[in-house]
């Protein structure tokens, strides 16, 4: 509980009037002091009840990067049977958000903008809920447990992306959906001349006045194994940041990517779950 400036003035005034009532024996002053004490007690009980029965649930996104602002979603629950909660401020890991009213059995949601400076496993600390309700004389607070864990990935730093031949290109990943002659069917289009005869769709062409050809995607880019020891950088953290950037850029471009971390090798893949697994391995590297 924290005493506000207004609350300090109120307490000081009550004490001053109480001393004056004792010294003078004035019944009117006794009545005023009694009323002020009753008001203080009533607001204290209401303030205490206001922050009782609260629970907090926290949701972190799948991808959290060190040193990058991340939106964290919080939901405040009020489990009291009758009373709503007013003017509640929730603080988590240095960020805070406010709720004007949280009605019983009607959770309210908000968001925080947080930044985590260090990569690796993260256990969010307990949150605190505080409120100046009802008259801002005291700010009462309570601790709310937060059962939320996540992995903070290394901060990505741009680095030229290796092309299929092994040399860095201009920063663009290989496009799987580029036009080619040996991939999957992408669409049917008019014959423009120069396409191989094997791509002509004879059955569909017979129904139209022009030839129709099948447009195929290019074959998927060859898998790439990123060796952390071979990534340029002045130290381990910078190499991890460069490697994080490469993993994101290449896998999102459709290229299968694997990792070599010391003696450990993770086979290439191109799915989102595989990308998150690679980022988790980079985040935990050297932490144990």
Coordinates of N, CA and C in Angstrom, one line a residue, residues 32-256:
X32 N -16.4 15.6 13.9 CA -15.8 15.8 12.5 C -14.7 14.7 12.4
X33 N -13.8 14.5 13.5 CA -12.8 13.6 13.4 C -13.3 12.1 13.3
X34 N -14.4 11.9 14.0 CA -15.0 10.5 13.9 C -15.5 10.3 12.5
X35 N -16.1 11.3 11.9 CA -16.6 11.1 10.5 C -15.4 10.9 9.5
X36 N -14.4 11.6 9.7 CA -13.2 11.5 8.8 C -12.6 10.1 9.0
X37 N -12.5 9.6 10.2 CA -11.9 8.3 10.4 C -12.9 7.2 9.8
X38 N -14.2 7.4 10.0 CA -15.1 6.5 9.4 C -15.0 6.4 7.9
X39 N -14.9 7.6 7.3 CA -14.7 7.7 5.8 C -13.4 7.0 5.4
X40 N -12.3 7.2 6.2 CA -11.1 6.6 5.8 C -11.2 5.0 5.9
X41 N -11.9 4.6 7.0 CA -12.0 3.1 7.1 C -12.9 2.5 6.0
X42 N -14.0 3.2 5.7 CA -14.9 2.7 4.6 C -14.1 2.7 3.3
X43 N -13.4 3.7 2.9 CA -12.7 3.7 1.6 C -11.6 2.7 1.6
X44 N -11.0 2.4 2.8 CA -10.0 1.4 2.9 C -10.5 0.0 2.6
X45 N -11.7 -0.3 3.2 CA -12.3 -1.6 3.0 C -12.7 -1.8 1.5
X46 N -13.3 -0.7 0.9 CA -13.6 -0.7 -0.5 C -12.4 -0.9 -1.4
X47 N -11.3 -0.2 -1.1 CA -10.1 -0.4 -1.8 C -9.5 -1.8 -1.7
X48 N -9.6 -2.3 -0.5 CA -9.1 -3.7 -0.3 C -9.9 -4.7 -1.1
X49 N -11.2 -4.6 -1.1 CA -12.1 -5.5 -1.9 C -11.9 -5.3 -3.4
X50 N -11.6 -4.1 -3.8 CA -11.4 -3.8 -5.2 C -10.4 -4.6 -5.9
X51 N -9.3 -5.0 -5.2 CA -8.2 -5.7 -5.8 C -8.2 -7.2 -5.4
X52 N -9.2 -7.6 -4.7 CA -9.4 -9.0 -4.3 C -10.0 -9.8 -5.5
X53 N -9.7 -11.1 -5.5 CA -10.4 -12.0 -6.5 C -10.0 -11.7 -8.0
X54 N -8.8 -11.1 -8.2 CA -8.3 -10.9 -9.5 C -7.3 -12.0 -10.0
X55 N -7.4 -12.3 -11.2 CA -6.4 -13.3 -11.8 C -6.0 -12.8 -13.2
X56 N -4.8 -13.1 -13.6 CA -4.2 -12.6 -14.8 C -3.8 -13.8 -15.7
X57 N -4.1 -13.7 -16.9 CA -3.6 -14.7 -17.9 C -2.8 -13.9 -19.0
X58 N -1.7 -14.4 -19.4 CA -0.8 -13.7 -20.3 C -0.5 -14.6 -21.5
X59 N -0.5 -14.0 -22.7 CA -0.2 -14.7 -23.9 C 0.9 -14.0 -24.6
X60 N 2.0 -14.8 -24.9 CA 3.1 -14.3 -25.7 C 3.0 -14.8 -27.1
X61 N 3.5 -14.0 -28.1 CA 3.5 -14.5 -29.5 C 4.5 -15.7 -29.6
X62 N 4.4 -16.4 -30.7 CA 5.3 -17.5 -31.0 C 6.8 -17.0 -31.2
X63 N 6.9 -15.8 -31.7 CA 8.3 -15.4 -32.0 C 8.6 -14.1 -31.2
X64 N 9.5 -14.2 -30.3 CA 10.0 -13.1 -29.4 C 11.5 -13.0 -29.6
X65 N 11.9 -11.8 -30.1 CA 13.3 -11.6 -30.4 C 13.9 -10.7 -29.4
X66 N 15.2 -10.9 -29.0 CA 15.9 -10.1 -28.0 C 16.0 -8.7 -28.5
X67 N 15.8 -7.7 -27.7 CA 16.0 -6.3 -28.0 C 14.9 -5.8 -28.9
X68 N 13.9 -6.5 -29.2 CA 12.8 -6.1 -30.1 C 11.5 -5.9 -29.4
X69 N 10.8 -4.8 -29.6 CA 9.5 -4.6 -28.9 C 8.5 -5.6 -29.3
X70 N 7.9 -6.2 -28.3 CA 7.0 -7.3 -28.5 C 5.7 -7.0 -27.8
X71 N 4.5 -7.2 -28.5 CA 3.2 -7.0 -27.9 C 2.9 -8.2 -27.1
X72 N 2.6 -8.0 -25.8 CA 2.1 -9.1 -24.9 C 0.7 -8.9 -24.6
X73 N -0.1 -9.9 -24.8 CA -1.6 -9.8 -24.5 C -1.9 -10.3 -23.1
X74 N -2.6 -9.5 -22.3 CA -3.0 -9.9 -21.0 C -4.5 -9.8 -20.9
X75 N -5.0 -10.7 -20.1 CA -6.5 -10.8 -19.8 C -6.7 -10.8 -18.3
X76 N -7.5 -9.9 -17.8 CA -7.7 -9.7 -16.4 C -9.1 -10.3 -16.0
X77 N -9.1 -11.2 -15.1 CA -10.4 -11.9 -14.7 C -10.8 -11.4 -13.3
X78 N -12.0 -11.2 -13.1 CA -12.6 -10.8 -11.8 C -13.5 -12.0 -11.3
X79 N -13.1 -12.7 -10.3 CA -13.8 -13.8 -9.8 C -14.7 -13.5 -8.6
X80 N -14.8 -12.2 -8.2 CA -15.7 -11.9 -7.1 C -17.1 -12.2 -7.5
X81 N -17.9 -12.5 -6.5 CA -19.3 -12.9 -6.7 C -20.2 -11.7 -7.1
X82 N -20.0 -10.5 -6.6 CA -20.9 -9.4 -6.8 C -20.3 -8.2 -7.3
X83 N -19.1 -7.8 -6.8 CA -18.5 -6.5 -7.0 C -17.6 -6.5 -8.2
X84 N -17.7 -5.4 -9.1 CA -16.7 -5.3 -10.1 C -15.4 -4.6 -9.5
X85 N -14.4 -4.6 -10.3 CA -13.2 -3.9 -9.9 C -13.0 -2.7 -10.8
X86 N -12.5 -1.6 -10.2 CA -12.4 -0.3 -10.9 C -10.9 0.2 -10.9
X87 N -10.5 0.9 -12.0 CA -9.3 1.6 -12.1 C -8.1 0.7 -11.7
X88 N -8.0 -0.5 -12.3 CA -6.9 -1.4 -12.0 C -5.8 -1.2 -13.0
X89 N -4.6 -1.1 -12.5 CA -3.4 -1.0 -13.3 C -2.6 -2.3 -13.1
X90 N -2.3 -3.0 -14.2 CA -1.5 -4.2 -14.2 C -0.1 -4.0 -14.8
X91 N 0.9 -4.4 -14.0 CA 2.3 -4.2 -14.5 C 2.9 -5.6 -14.6
X92 N 3.6 -5.8 -15.7 CA 4.3 -7.1 -16.0 C 5.6 -6.8 -16.6
X93 N 6.7 -7.2 -15.9 CA 8.1 -7.1 -16.5 C 8.4 -5.7 -16.9
X94 N 8.0 -4.7 -16.2 CA 8.3 -3.4 -16.5 C 7.3 -2.7 -17.4
X95 N 6.4 -3.4 -18.0 CA 5.3 -2.7 -18.8 C 4.0 -2.7 -18.0
X96 N 3.1 -1.8 -18.4 CA 1.8 -1.7 -17.6 C 0.7 -1.4 -18.6
X97 N -0.5 -1.7 -18.2 CA -1.7 -1.3 -18.9 C -2.8 -1.2 -17.8
X98 N -3.8 -0.4 -18.2 CA -4.9 0.0 -17.2 C -6.3 -0.5 -17.7
X99 N -7.1 -0.8 -16.7 CA -8.5 -1.2 -17.0 C -9.4 -0.4 -16.2
X100 N -10.4 0.3 -16.8 CA -11.3 1.2 -16.1 C -12.2 0.4 -15.2
X101 N -12.8 -0.7 -15.8 CA -13.7 -1.5 -15.0 C -13.6 -3.0 -15.4
X102 N -13.5 -3.9 -14.5 CA -13.5 -5.3 -14.8 C -14.7 -5.9 -14.1
X103 N -15.7 -6.2 -14.8 CA -17.0 -6.7 -14.2 C -16.8 -8.2 -13.9
X104 N -17.5 -8.7 -13.0 CA -17.4 -10.1 -12.6 C -17.8 -11.0 -13.7
X105 N -17.0 -12.0 -13.9 CA -17.2 -13.0 -14.9 C -17.2 -12.4 -16.3
X106 N -16.6 -11.2 -16.5 CA -16.4 -10.6 -17.8 C -15.0 -10.2 -18.0
X107 N -14.1 -11.1 -18.4 CA -12.7 -10.7 -18.5 C -12.4 -9.5 -19.5
X108 N -11.5 -8.7 -19.1 CA -11.1 -7.6 -20.0 C -9.6 -7.9 -20.5
X109 N -9.4 -7.5 -21.7 CA -8.1 -7.8 -22.3 C -7.4 -6.4 -22.6
X110 N -6.1 -6.5 -22.6 CA -5.2 -5.4 -22.9 C -3.9 -5.9 -23.5
X111 N -3.0 -4.9 -23.8 CA -1.7 -5.3 -24.3 C -0.6 -4.5 -23.7
X112 N 0.6 -5.1 -23.7 CA 1.8 -4.4 -23.2 C 2.8 -4.4 -24.3
X113 N 3.7 -3.5 -24.3 CA 4.8 -3.4 -25.2 C 6.1 -3.6 -24.4
X114 N 6.7 -4.8 -24.6 CA 7.8 -5.2 -23.8 C 9.0 -5.5 -24.7
X115 N 10.2 -5.4 -24.1 CA 11.4 -5.8 -24.8 C 12.3 -6.6 -23.8
X116 N 12.8 -7.7 -24.3 CA 13.6 -8.6 -23.5 C 15.0 -8.5 -24.0
X117 N 16.0 -8.1 -23.2 CA 17.3 -7.8 -23.7 C 18.2 -9.1 -24.0
X118 N 17.9 -10.2 -23.4 CA 18.7 -11.4 -23.4 C 18.0 -12.5 -24.1
X119 N 18.7 -13.3 -25.0 CA 18.1 -14.5 -25.6 C 18.1 -15.6 -24.6
X120 N 17.3 -16.6 -24.9 CA 17.3 -17.8 -24.1 C 15.9 -18.0 -23.4
X121 N 15.8 -19.0 -22.6 CA 14.5 -19.3 -21.9 C 14.1 -18.1 -21.0
X122 N 12.8 -17.9 -21.0 CA 12.3 -16.8 -20.2 C 11.1 -17.2 -19.4
X123 N 11.1 -17.0 -18.1 CA 10.0 -17.2 -17.2 C 9.5 -15.8 -16.7
X124 N 8.4 -15.4 -17.1 CA 7.9 -14.1 -16.8 C 7.7 -14.0 -15.2
X125 N 8.1 -12.9 -14.6 CA 7.8 -12.7 -13.2 C 6.4 -12.5 -12.9
X126 N 6.0 -12.6 -11.6 CA 4.7 -12.3 -11.2 C 4.3 -10.9 -11.5
X127 N 3.0 -10.7 -11.9 CA 2.5 -9.3 -12.2 C 2.0 -8.7 -10.9
X128 N 1.8 -7.4 -11.0 CA 1.2 -6.7 -9.8 C 0.0 -5.9 -10.3
X129 N -1.1 -6.0 -9.5 CA -2.3 -5.2 -9.8 C -2.5 -4.2 -8.7
X130 N -2.6 -2.9 -9.1 CA -2.8 -1.8 -8.2 C -3.9 -0.9 -8.6
X131 N -4.5 -0.2 -7.6 CA -5.6 0.6 -7.8 C -5.7 1.7 -6.8
X132 N -6.0 3.0 -7.2 CA -6.2 4.1 -6.3 C -7.7 4.2 -5.8
X133 N -8.5 3.3 -6.3 CA -10.0 3.3 -6.0 C -10.2 3.2 -4.5
X134 N -11.1 3.9 -3.8 CA -12.1 4.8 -4.5 C -11.8 6.3 -4.5
X135 N -10.9 6.8 -3.7 CA -10.7 8.2 -3.6 C -9.2 8.6 -3.8
X136 N -8.4 7.7 -4.2 CA -7.0 8.1 -4.4 C -6.2 8.6 -3.2
X137 N -6.6 8.1 -2.0 CA -5.8 8.4 -0.8 C -4.7 7.4 -0.7
X138 N -5.0 6.1 -1.0 CA -4.0 5.1 -1.0 C -4.0 4.3 -2.3
X139 N -2.9 3.8 -2.7 CA -2.8 2.9 -3.8 C -2.5 1.5 -3.3
X140 N -3.4 0.7 -3.4 CA -3.3 -0.7 -2.9 C -2.8 -1.6 -4.0
X141 N -2.0 -2.6 -3.7 CA -1.5 -3.4 -4.7 C -1.5 -4.9 -4.2
X142 N -1.6 -5.8 -5.2 CA -1.5 -7.2 -4.9 C -0.7 -7.9 -6.0
X143 N -0.1 -9.0 -5.7 CA 0.7 -9.8 -6.6 C -0.2 -10.8 -7.3
X144 N 0.0 -10.9 -8.6 CA -0.8 -11.9 -9.5 C 0.2 -12.9 -10.1
X145 N 0.0 -14.2 -9.8 CA 1.0 -15.1 -10.4 C 0.8 -15.2 -11.9
X146 N 2.0 -15.3 -12.6 CA 2.0 -15.5 -14.1 C 2.7 -16.8 -14.4
X147 N 2.0 -17.7 -15.0 CA 2.6 -19.0 -15.3 C 2.8 -19.0 -16.9
X148 N 3.8 -18.3 -17.3 CA 4.1 -18.2 -18.7 C 5.6 -18.3 -19.0
X149 N 5.9 -19.2 -19.8 CA 7.3 -19.4 -20.3 C 7.4 -19.2 -21.8
X150 N 8.6 -18.8 -22.2 CA 8.8 -18.7 -23.6 C 10.3 -18.7 -23.9
X151 N 10.7 -18.7 -25.1 CA 12.1 -18.7 -25.5 C 12.3 -17.4 -26.3
X152 N 13.3 -16.6 -25.9 CA 13.6 -15.4 -26.6 C 14.7 -15.7 -27.6
X153 N 14.4 -15.5 -28.9 CA 15.3 -15.7 -30.0 C 16.3 -14.6 -30.1
X154 N 17.5 -15.0 -30.6 CA 18.5 -13.9 -30.8 C 18.0 -12.8 -31.8
X155 N 18.5 -11.6 -31.5 CA 18.0 -10.5 -32.4 C 18.6 -10.7 -33.8
X156 N 17.7 -10.7 -34.8 CA 18.2 -10.9 -36.2 C 18.9 -9.6 -36.7
X157 N 20.0 -9.9 -37.4 CA 20.8 -8.8 -38.0 C 21.0 -9.2 -39.5
X158 N 20.8 -8.2 -40.4 CA 20.8 -8.5 -41.8 C 22.2 -9.0 -42.2
X159 N 22.2 -10.0 -43.1 CA 23.4 -10.5 -43.7 C 23.1 -11.1 -45.1
X160 N 24.0 -10.9 -46.1 CA 23.7 -11.4 -47.4 C 23.3 -12.9 -47.4
X161 N 22.2 -13.3 -48.1 CA 21.7 -14.6 -48.0 C 22.4 -15.5 -49.0
X162 N 22.9 -16.7 -48.7 CA 23.5 -17.6 -49.6 C 22.6 -18.0 -50.7
X163 N 23.0 -18.0 -51.9 CA 22.2 -18.4 -53.0 C 22.4 -19.9 -53.2
X164 N 21.6 -20.6 -54.1 CA 21.8 -22.0 -54.3 C 23.2 -22.5 -54.6
X165 N 24.0 -21.6 -55.3 CA 25.4 -21.9 -55.6 C 26.3 -21.8 -54.5
X166 N 25.9 -21.2 -53.4 CA 26.7 -21.1 -52.2 C 27.3 -19.7 -52.0
X167 N 27.1 -18.8 -53.0 CA 27.6 -17.4 -52.9 C 26.5 -16.5 -52.4
X168 N 26.8 -15.4 -51.7 CA 25.8 -14.5 -51.2 C 25.1 -13.8 -52.4
X169 N 23.8 -13.6 -52.4 CA 23.1 -12.9 -53.4 C 22.8 -11.5 -52.8
X170 N 21.9 -10.8 -53.4 CA 21.6 -9.4 -53.0 C 20.7 -9.4 -51.8
X171 N 20.4 -10.5 -51.2 CA 19.6 -10.5 -50.0 C 18.2 -11.1 -50.2
X172 N 18.0 -11.7 -51.4 CA 16.7 -12.3 -51.7 C 16.8 -13.8 -51.6
X173 N 15.9 -14.4 -51.0 CA 15.9 -15.9 -50.9 C 15.4 -16.5 -52.2
X174 N 15.8 -17.7 -52.4 CA 15.3 -18.4 -53.7 C 13.8 -18.6 -53.6
X175 N 13.2 -18.2 -54.7 CA 11.7 -18.3 -54.8 C 11.3 -19.6 -55.4
X176 N 10.6 -20.4 -54.6 CA 10.1 -21.7 -55.0 C 9.1 -21.6 -56.1
X177 N 8.3 -20.5 -56.0 CA 7.2 -20.4 -57.0 C 7.6 -19.8 -58.3
X178 N 8.9 -19.6 -58.6 CA 9.3 -19.0 -59.8 C 8.9 -20.0 -61.0
X179 N 8.8 -19.4 -62.2 CA 8.5 -20.2 -63.3 C 9.5 -21.2 -63.6
X180 N 9.1 -22.4 -64.0 CA 10.1 -23.5 -64.4 C 9.4 -24.5 -65.2
X181 N 10.1 -25.6 -65.4 CA 9.6 -26.7 -66.3 C 9.5 -28.0 -65.7
X182 N 9.8 -28.1 -64.4 CA 9.9 -29.4 -63.8 C 9.2 -29.4 -62.4
X183 N 8.5 -28.4 -62.0 CA 7.8 -28.4 -60.7 C 6.4 -28.8 -60.8
X184 N 5.6 -28.2 -59.9 CA 4.1 -28.5 -59.9 C 3.4 -27.5 -60.8
X185 N 2.1 -27.9 -61.2 CA 1.3 -27.1 -62.0 C 0.9 -25.8 -61.3
X186 N 1.2 -24.7 -61.9 CA 0.8 -23.4 -61.2 C -0.5 -22.8 -61.9
X187 N -0.5 -22.8 -63.2 CA -1.7 -22.3 -63.9 C -1.7 -22.7 -65.4
X188 N -2.8 -22.4 -66.1 CA -2.9 -22.6 -67.5 C -2.9 -21.3 -68.2
X189 N -2.1 -21.1 -69.2 CA -2.1 -19.8 -69.9 C -2.0 -20.0 -71.4
X190 N -2.1 -19.0 -72.2 CA -2.0 -19.0 -73.6 C -0.6 -19.3 -74.1
X191 N -0.4 -20.0 -75.2 CA 0.9 -20.3 -75.8 C 1.5 -19.0 -76.3
X192 N 2.7 -18.7 -75.9 CA 3.4 -17.5 -76.4 C 4.5 -17.8 -77.3
X193 N 4.8 -19.0 -77.6 CA 5.9 -19.3 -78.4 C 7.2 -19.5 -77.6
X194 N 7.9 -20.6 -77.9 CA 9.1 -20.9 -77.2 C 8.9 -21.9 -76.1
X195 N 7.7 -22.2 -75.6 CA 7.5 -23.2 -74.6 C 7.7 -24.6 -75.2
X196 N 8.2 -25.5 -74.4 CA 8.4 -26.9 -74.9 C 7.1 -27.5 -75.3
X197 N 7.1 -28.4 -76.3 CA 5.8 -29.0 -76.7 C 5.2 -29.9 -75.6
X198 N 6.0 -30.4 -74.7 CA 5.5 -31.2 -73.6 C 4.6 -30.5 -72.6
X199 N 4.7 -29.1 -72.7 CA 3.9 -28.3 -71.8 C 2.6 -27.9 -72.4
X200 N 2.3 -28.2 -73.7 CA 1.0 -27.9 -74.3 C 0.0 -28.8 -73.7
X201 N -1.1 -28.2 -73.3 CA -2.3 -28.9 -72.8 C -3.2 -29.2 -74.0
X202 N -3.0 -30.4 -74.6 CA -3.7 -30.7 -75.9 C -5.2 -30.8 -75.7
X203 N -5.7 -31.4 -74.6 CA -7.1 -31.6 -74.5 C -7.8 -30.2 -74.3
X204 N -7.2 -29.3 -73.5 CA -7.8 -28.0 -73.3 C -7.6 -27.1 -74.6
X205 N -6.5 -27.3 -75.3 CA -6.3 -26.6 -76.5 C -7.4 -26.9 -77.6
X206 N -7.9 -28.1 -77.6 CA -8.9 -28.5 -78.6 C -10.2 -27.8 -78.3
X207 N -10.4 -27.3 -77.2 CA -11.7 -26.6 -76.9 C -11.5 -25.1 -77.1
X208 N -10.4 -24.6 -77.4 CA -10.2 -23.2 -77.6 C -9.5 -22.9 -79.0
X209 N -9.5 -21.7 -79.4 CA -8.9 -21.3 -80.7 C -7.4 -21.1 -80.6
X210 N -6.8 -21.1 -79.4 CA -5.4 -21.0 -79.3 C -4.9 -22.1 -78.4
X211 N -3.6 -22.4 -78.6 CA -3.0 -23.4 -77.7 C -2.9 -23.0 -76.3
X212 N -3.1 -23.9 -75.4 CA -3.0 -23.7 -74.0 C -1.8 -24.4 -73.4
X213 N -1.0 -23.8 -72.6 CA 0.2 -24.4 -72.1 C 0.1 -24.4 -70.5
X214 N 0.8 -25.4 -70.0 CA 0.8 -25.5 -68.5 C 2.1 -24.8 -68.0
X215 N 1.8 -23.9 -67.0 CA 2.9 -23.2 -66.4 C 3.3 -24.0 -65.1
X216 N 4.5 -24.4 -65.0 CA 5.0 -25.1 -63.8 C 5.9 -24.3 -62.9
X217 N 5.9 -24.6 -61.7 CA 6.8 -23.9 -60.8 C 8.2 -24.5 -60.9
X218 N 9.2 -23.7 -60.5 CA 10.5 -24.2 -60.6 C 10.7 -25.2 -59.5
X219 N 11.7 -26.1 -59.7 CA 12.0 -27.0 -58.6 C 12.5 -26.3 -57.4
X220 N 12.2 -26.9 -56.2 CA 12.6 -26.3 -55.0 C 14.1 -26.2 -54.9
X221 N 14.6 -25.1 -54.3 CA 16.0 -24.9 -54.1 C 16.7 -26.0 -53.3
X222 N 17.9 -26.2 -53.6 CA 18.6 -27.2 -52.9 C 18.8 -26.9 -51.4
X223 N 18.7 -27.9 -50.5 CA 18.9 -27.7 -49.1 C 20.2 -27.0 -48.7
X224 N 20.2 -26.2 -47.7 CA 21.4 -25.5 -47.2 C 21.6 -25.8 -45.7
X225 N 22.8 -26.1 -45.4 CA 23.2 -26.4 -44.0 C 24.0 -25.2 -43.5
X226 N 23.5 -24.5 -42.5 CA 24.2 -23.3 -42.0 C 25.1 -23.8 -40.8
X227 N 26.4 -23.6 -41.0 CA 27.4 -23.9 -39.9 C 27.6 -22.6 -39.1
X228 N 27.2 -22.7 -37.8 CA 27.4 -21.5 -37.0 C 28.8 -21.0 -36.9
X229 N 29.7 -22.0 -36.9 CA 31.2 -21.6 -36.8 C 31.7 -20.9 -38.0
X230 N 31.0 -21.1 -39.1 CA 31.4 -20.5 -40.4 C 30.7 -19.1 -40.7
X231 N 29.7 -18.8 -39.8 CA 29.0 -17.5 -40.0 C 29.9 -16.4 -39.5
X232 N 30.1 -15.3 -40.3 CA 31.0 -14.2 -39.9 C 30.4 -13.5 -38.7
X233 N 31.3 -12.9 -38.0 CA 30.8 -12.1 -36.8 C 32.0 -12.0 -35.8
X234 N 32.0 -10.9 -35.0 CA 33.1 -10.7 -34.1 C 33.0 -11.5 -32.8
X235 N 31.8 -12.0 -32.5 CA 31.6 -12.9 -31.3 C 30.4 -13.8 -31.5
X236 N 30.2 -14.6 -30.5 CA 29.1 -15.6 -30.6 C 27.7 -15.0 -30.8
X237 N 27.4 -13.9 -30.0 CA 26.1 -13.3 -30.1 C 25.9 -12.7 -31.5
X238 N 26.9 -12.1 -32.1 CA 26.7 -11.6 -33.4 C 26.5 -12.7 -34.5
X239 N 27.2 -13.8 -34.3 CA 27.0 -14.9 -35.3 C 25.6 -15.5 -35.1
X240 N 25.1 -15.6 -33.9 CA 23.8 -16.1 -33.7 C 22.8 -15.1 -34.3
X241 N 23.0 -13.8 -34.2 CA 22.1 -12.9 -34.8 C 22.0 -13.0 -36.3
X242 N 23.2 -13.1 -36.9 CA 23.3 -13.3 -38.4 C 22.6 -14.6 -38.8
X243 N 22.9 -15.6 -38.0 CA 22.3 -16.9 -38.3 C 20.7 -16.9 -38.2
X244 N 20.2 -16.2 -37.2 CA 18.8 -16.0 -37.0 C 18.2 -15.4 -38.3
X245 N 18.8 -14.3 -38.7 CA 18.4 -13.6 -39.9 C 18.3 -14.6 -41.1
X246 N 19.4 -15.3 -41.3 CA 19.5 -16.3 -42.5 C 18.4 -17.3 -42.4
X247 N 18.2 -17.9 -41.2 CA 17.1 -18.9 -41.1 C 15.8 -18.3 -41.4
X248 N 15.4 -17.1 -40.9 CA 14.1 -16.5 -41.2 C 14.0 -16.2 -42.7
X249 N 15.0 -15.6 -43.3 CA 14.9 -15.2 -44.7 C 14.8 -16.4 -45.6
X250 N 15.6 -17.4 -45.4 CA 15.7 -18.5 -46.3 C 14.4 -19.4 -46.2
X251 N 14.1 -19.8 -45.0 CA 12.9 -20.6 -44.8 C 11.6 -20.0 -45.3
X252 N 11.5 -18.7 -45.0 CA 10.3 -18.0 -45.5 C 10.3 -17.9 -47.0
X253 N 11.5 -17.9 -47.6 CA 11.5 -18.0 -49.1 C 11.3 -19.3 -49.7
X254 N 11.2 -20.4 -48.8 CA 10.9 -21.7 -49.3 C 12.1 -22.6 -49.4
X255 N 13.2 -22.2 -49.0 CA 14.4 -23.0 -49.1 C 14.6 -23.9 -47.8
X256 N 14.9 -25.2 -48.0 CA 15.1 -26.0 -46.8 C 16.5 -25.6 -46.2

